[in-house]
């Protein structure tokens, strides 16, 4: 007997639903990517003041600090160096490490040690 979609135990009724359009696959991949996004912790005013003080101390005493930067996906990044300059207009600091400079935005900093 020839198998059709009404044959008991047959899976032919759902055979057409196995195809995924490229648009659907792209949307599924986007959803899975966005699902792993982390939200940035909100810093209390006291924490912001402590971070600012540590950054100022590093700049004045030329001492090395470790800055923790927030990342949306994956683990937070850590940068080591001394603060060379503050730019209050652009809200960023210039971090020096082994004669190389990097600008870091205040909004990305979640911790300093």
Tab-separated table of C-alpha atoms in Angstrom:
chain	number	residue	atom	x	y	z
A	1	UNK	CA	0.000	0.000	0.000
A	2	UNK	CA	1.237	3.471	-0.888
A	3	UNK	CA	1.934	5.770	2.069
A	4	UNK	CA	0.026	9.062	2.238
A	5	UNK	CA	-0.352	11.763	4.865
A	6	UNK	CA	-3.327	10.011	6.474
A	7	UNK	CA	-1.490	6.702	6.930
A	8	UNK	CA	-1.147	5.948	10.675
A	9	UNK	CA	2.408	6.603	11.907
A	10	UNK	CA	3.219	8.738	8.873
A	11	UNK	CA	4.924	12.102	9.284
A	12	UNK	CA	4.023	13.400	5.836
A	13	UNK	CA	1.408	15.823	7.215
A	14	UNK	CA	4.239	17.961	8.672
A	15	UNK	CA	6.715	17.472	5.836
A	16	UNK	CA	6.192	20.981	4.397
A	17	UNK	CA	6.838	22.697	7.742
A	18	UNK	CA	10.464	21.519	7.797
A	19	UNK	CA	11.520	24.283	5.448
A	20	UNK	CA	12.729	27.531	7.009
A	21	UNK	CA	12.871	30.692	4.952
A	22	UNK	CA	16.139	32.665	5.056
A	23	UNK	CA	14.285	35.591	6.670
A	24	UNK	CA	13.005	33.318	9.436
A	25	UNK	CA	16.438	31.815	10.031
A	26	UNK	CA	17.983	35.282	10.231
A	27	UNK	CA	15.337	36.378	12.741
A	28	UNK	CA	15.903	33.246	14.870
A	29	UNK	CA	19.661	33.914	14.884
A	30	UNK	CA	19.085	37.579	15.819
A	31	UNK	CA	16.809	36.525	18.663
A	32	UNK	CA	19.363	34.054	20.029
A	33	UNK	CA	22.097	36.706	19.808
A	34	UNK	CA	20.001	39.364	21.572
A	35	UNK	CA	18.871	36.896	24.228
A	36	UNK	CA	22.457	36.761	25.525
A	37	UNK	CA	22.706	40.569	25.894
A	38	UNK	CA	23.390	41.761	29.445
A	39	UNK	CA	22.063	44.970	30.952
A	40	UNK	CA	24.510	47.463	32.386
A	41	UNK	CA	24.362	47.746	36.175
A	42	UNK	CA	23.205	51.112	37.469
A	43	UNK	CA	25.872	52.670	39.676
A	44	UNK	CA	24.787	54.457	42.834
A	45	UNK	CA	26.071	58.012	43.291
A	46	UNK	CA	28.445	56.820	46.033
A	47	UNK	CA	30.012	54.252	43.684
A	48	UNK	CA	30.436	56.899	40.972
A	49	UNK	CA	32.187	59.182	43.488
A	50	UNK	CA	34.524	56.369	44.579
A	51	UNK	CA	35.404	55.560	40.958
A	52	UNK	CA	36.026	59.243	40.197
A	53	UNK	CA	38.261	59.564	43.252
A	54	UNK	CA	40.314	56.507	42.286
A	55	UNK	CA	40.735	57.830	38.741
A	56	UNK	CA	41.867	61.221	40.086
A	57	UNK	CA	44.316	59.575	42.496
A	58	UNK	CA	45.800	57.569	39.637
A	59	UNK	CA	46.297	60.680	37.545
A	60	UNK	CA	47.848	62.740	40.362
A	61	UNK	CA	50.139	60.041	41.787
A	62	UNK	CA	50.846	58.313	38.443
A	63	UNK	CA	49.847	54.998	40.057
A	64	UNK	CA	48.608	52.059	38.007
A	65	UNK	CA	44.963	51.008	38.284
A	66	UNK	CA	42.726	48.311	36.826
A	67	UNK	CA	39.529	49.533	35.176
A	68	UNK	CA	36.588	47.179	34.617
A	69	UNK	CA	34.640	47.981	31.440
A	70	UNK	CA	31.097	46.799	30.789
A	71	UNK	CA	30.473	44.592	27.756
A	72	UNK	CA	26.978	43.804	26.446
A	73	UNK	CA	27.927	40.290	25.411
A	74	UNK	CA	30.387	38.052	27.198
A	75	UNK	CA	32.537	38.975	30.141
A	76	UNK	CA	33.553	42.477	31.178
A	77	UNK	CA	36.937	43.701	29.958
A	78	UNK	CA	39.752	44.819	32.250
A	79	UNK	CA	42.277	47.523	31.304
A	80	UNK	CA	45.428	48.285	33.295
A	81	UNK	CA	47.345	51.559	33.237
A	82	UNK	CA	47.618	55.076	34.618
A	83	UNK	CA	45.193	57.878	33.900
A	84	UNK	CA	46.969	60.450	31.734
A	85	UNK	CA	44.133	62.896	31.056
A	86	UNK	CA	40.475	63.668	31.805
A	87	UNK	CA	38.186	65.054	29.109
A	88	UNK	CA	35.024	66.257	30.882
A	89	UNK	CA	33.387	67.537	27.681
A	90	UNK	CA	33.519	64.172	25.925
A	91	UNK	CA	33.199	62.321	29.271
A	92	UNK	CA	36.219	60.091	28.783
A	93	UNK	CA	39.664	59.413	30.198
A	94	UNK	CA	42.989	58.754	28.505
A	95	UNK	CA	44.587	55.597	29.899
A	96	UNK	CA	48.317	55.030	29.378
A	97	UNK	CA	49.821	51.538	29.404
A	98	UNK	CA	53.392	50.869	28.249
A	99	UNK	CA	53.599	54.120	26.248
A	100	UNK	CA	50.331	53.401	24.442
A	101	UNK	CA	47.180	55.446	24.962
A	102	UNK	CA	43.535	54.475	24.905
A	103	UNK	CA	40.451	56.631	25.369
A	104	UNK	CA	37.815	55.128	27.672
A	105	UNK	CA	34.305	56.519	28.093
A	106	UNK	CA	33.053	57.125	31.630
A	107	UNK	CA	29.802	55.334	30.778
A	108	UNK	CA	31.637	52.063	30.097
A	109	UNK	CA	33.392	51.966	33.498
A	110	UNK	CA	31.721	49.759	36.132
A	111	UNK	CA	34.618	49.384	38.564
A	112	UNK	CA	38.142	50.477	39.438
A	113	UNK	CA	40.700	48.781	41.647
